[in-house]
Short mmCIF file of C-alpha atoms in Angstrom, two decimals:
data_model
loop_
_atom_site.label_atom_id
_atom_site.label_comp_id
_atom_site.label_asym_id
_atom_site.label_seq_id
_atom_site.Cartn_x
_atom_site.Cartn_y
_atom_site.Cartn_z
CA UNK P 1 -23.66 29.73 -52.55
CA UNK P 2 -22.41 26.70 -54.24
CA UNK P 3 -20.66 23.93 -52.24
CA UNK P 4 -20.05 20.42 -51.81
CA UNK P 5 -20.20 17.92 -48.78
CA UNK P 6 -17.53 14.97 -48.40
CA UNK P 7 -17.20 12.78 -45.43
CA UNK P 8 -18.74 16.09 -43.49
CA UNK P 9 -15.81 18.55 -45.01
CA UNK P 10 -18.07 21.29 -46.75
CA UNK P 11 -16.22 22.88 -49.37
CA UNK P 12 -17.53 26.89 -50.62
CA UNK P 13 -16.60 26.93 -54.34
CA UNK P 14 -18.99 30.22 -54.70
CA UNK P 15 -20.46 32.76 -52.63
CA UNK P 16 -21.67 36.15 -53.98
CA UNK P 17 -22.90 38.78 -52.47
CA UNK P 18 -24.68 41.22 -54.84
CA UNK P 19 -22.33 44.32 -54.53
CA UNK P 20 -24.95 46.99 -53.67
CA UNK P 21 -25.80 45.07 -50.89
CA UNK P 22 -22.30 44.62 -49.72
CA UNK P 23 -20.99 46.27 -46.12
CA UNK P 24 -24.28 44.72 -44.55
CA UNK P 25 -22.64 41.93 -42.51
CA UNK P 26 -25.21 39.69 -44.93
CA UNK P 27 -22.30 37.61 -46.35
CA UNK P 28 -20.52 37.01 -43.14
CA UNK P 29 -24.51 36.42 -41.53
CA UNK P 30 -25.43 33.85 -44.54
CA UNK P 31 -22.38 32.19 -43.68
CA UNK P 32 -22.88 32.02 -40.29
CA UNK P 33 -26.55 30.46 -40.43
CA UNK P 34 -25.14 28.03 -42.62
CA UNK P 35 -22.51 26.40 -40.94
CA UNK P 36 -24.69 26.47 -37.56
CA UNK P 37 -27.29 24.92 -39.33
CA UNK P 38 -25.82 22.35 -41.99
CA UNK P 39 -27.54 19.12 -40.83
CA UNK P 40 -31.45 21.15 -41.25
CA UNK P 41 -30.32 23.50 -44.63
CA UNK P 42 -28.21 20.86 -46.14
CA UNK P 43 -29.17 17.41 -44.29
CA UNK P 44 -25.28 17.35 -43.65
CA UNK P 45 -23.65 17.09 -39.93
CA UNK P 46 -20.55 19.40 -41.27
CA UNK P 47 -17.33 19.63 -39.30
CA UNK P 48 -15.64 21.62 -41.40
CA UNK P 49 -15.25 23.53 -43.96
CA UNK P 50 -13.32 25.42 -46.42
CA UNK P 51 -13.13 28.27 -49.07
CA UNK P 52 -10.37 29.45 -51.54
CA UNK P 53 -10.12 33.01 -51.38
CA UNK P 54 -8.33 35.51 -53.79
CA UNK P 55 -5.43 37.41 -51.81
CA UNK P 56 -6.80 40.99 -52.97
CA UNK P 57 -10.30 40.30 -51.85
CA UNK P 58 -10.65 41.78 -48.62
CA UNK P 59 -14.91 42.27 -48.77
CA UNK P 60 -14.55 38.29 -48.73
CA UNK P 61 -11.80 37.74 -46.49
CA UNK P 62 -13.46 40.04 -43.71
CA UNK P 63 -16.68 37.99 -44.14
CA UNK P 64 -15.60 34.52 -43.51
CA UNK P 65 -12.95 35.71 -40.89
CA UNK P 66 -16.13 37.53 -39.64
CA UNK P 67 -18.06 33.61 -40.04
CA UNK P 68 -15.43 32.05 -37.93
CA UNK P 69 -12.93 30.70 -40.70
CA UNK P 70 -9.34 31.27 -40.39
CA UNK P 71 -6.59 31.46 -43.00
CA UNK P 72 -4.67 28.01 -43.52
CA UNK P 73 -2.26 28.48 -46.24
CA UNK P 74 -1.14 29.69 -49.14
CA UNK P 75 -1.85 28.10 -52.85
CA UNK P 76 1.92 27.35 -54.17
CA UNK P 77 1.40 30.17 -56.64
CA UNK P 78 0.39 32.96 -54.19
CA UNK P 79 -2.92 33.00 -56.74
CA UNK P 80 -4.84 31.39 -53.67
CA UNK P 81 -5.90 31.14 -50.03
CA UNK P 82 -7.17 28.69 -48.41
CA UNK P 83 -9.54 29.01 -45.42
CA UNK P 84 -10.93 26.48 -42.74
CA UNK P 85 -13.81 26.77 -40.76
CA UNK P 86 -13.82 24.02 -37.89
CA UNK P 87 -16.75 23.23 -35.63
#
């Protein structure tokens, strides 16, 4: 996972699951522990957060739908979307 905190917004730039291990729920469960537990993994009280997804990645999609985020918007180009996790 890489990410970045600002004014408690954390923003997923990365997040890789290796694909063998894929199907597991691990992504969406990683994800999960994470935001519950920002301020003791990250020393960050988080109150969001966010993620740019690609539109034909459903694995990645499912998992942070699965971690509580929900789709925002649409990048002006259709290349993106943008997801928000609130707490």
């Amino acid at each position: 996972i890489a990410a970045g905190e600002e004014n408690g917004n954390l923003q997923i730039s990365e997040f890789l699951v290796d694909p063998k291990n894929r199907g597991q729920g691990i992504g969406s469960g990683v994800l999960a522990v994470l935001l519950r537990d920002t301020e003791q993994i990250l020393g960050k009280n988080i109150r969001s957060a966010g993620a740019v997804i690609f539109p034909d990645n459903l694995p990645s999609q499912k998992a942070f739908e699965k971690a509580g985020f929900i789709y925002e918007s649409t990048h002006p180009d259709g290349d993106a979307w943008y997801y928000r996790w609130y707490r």
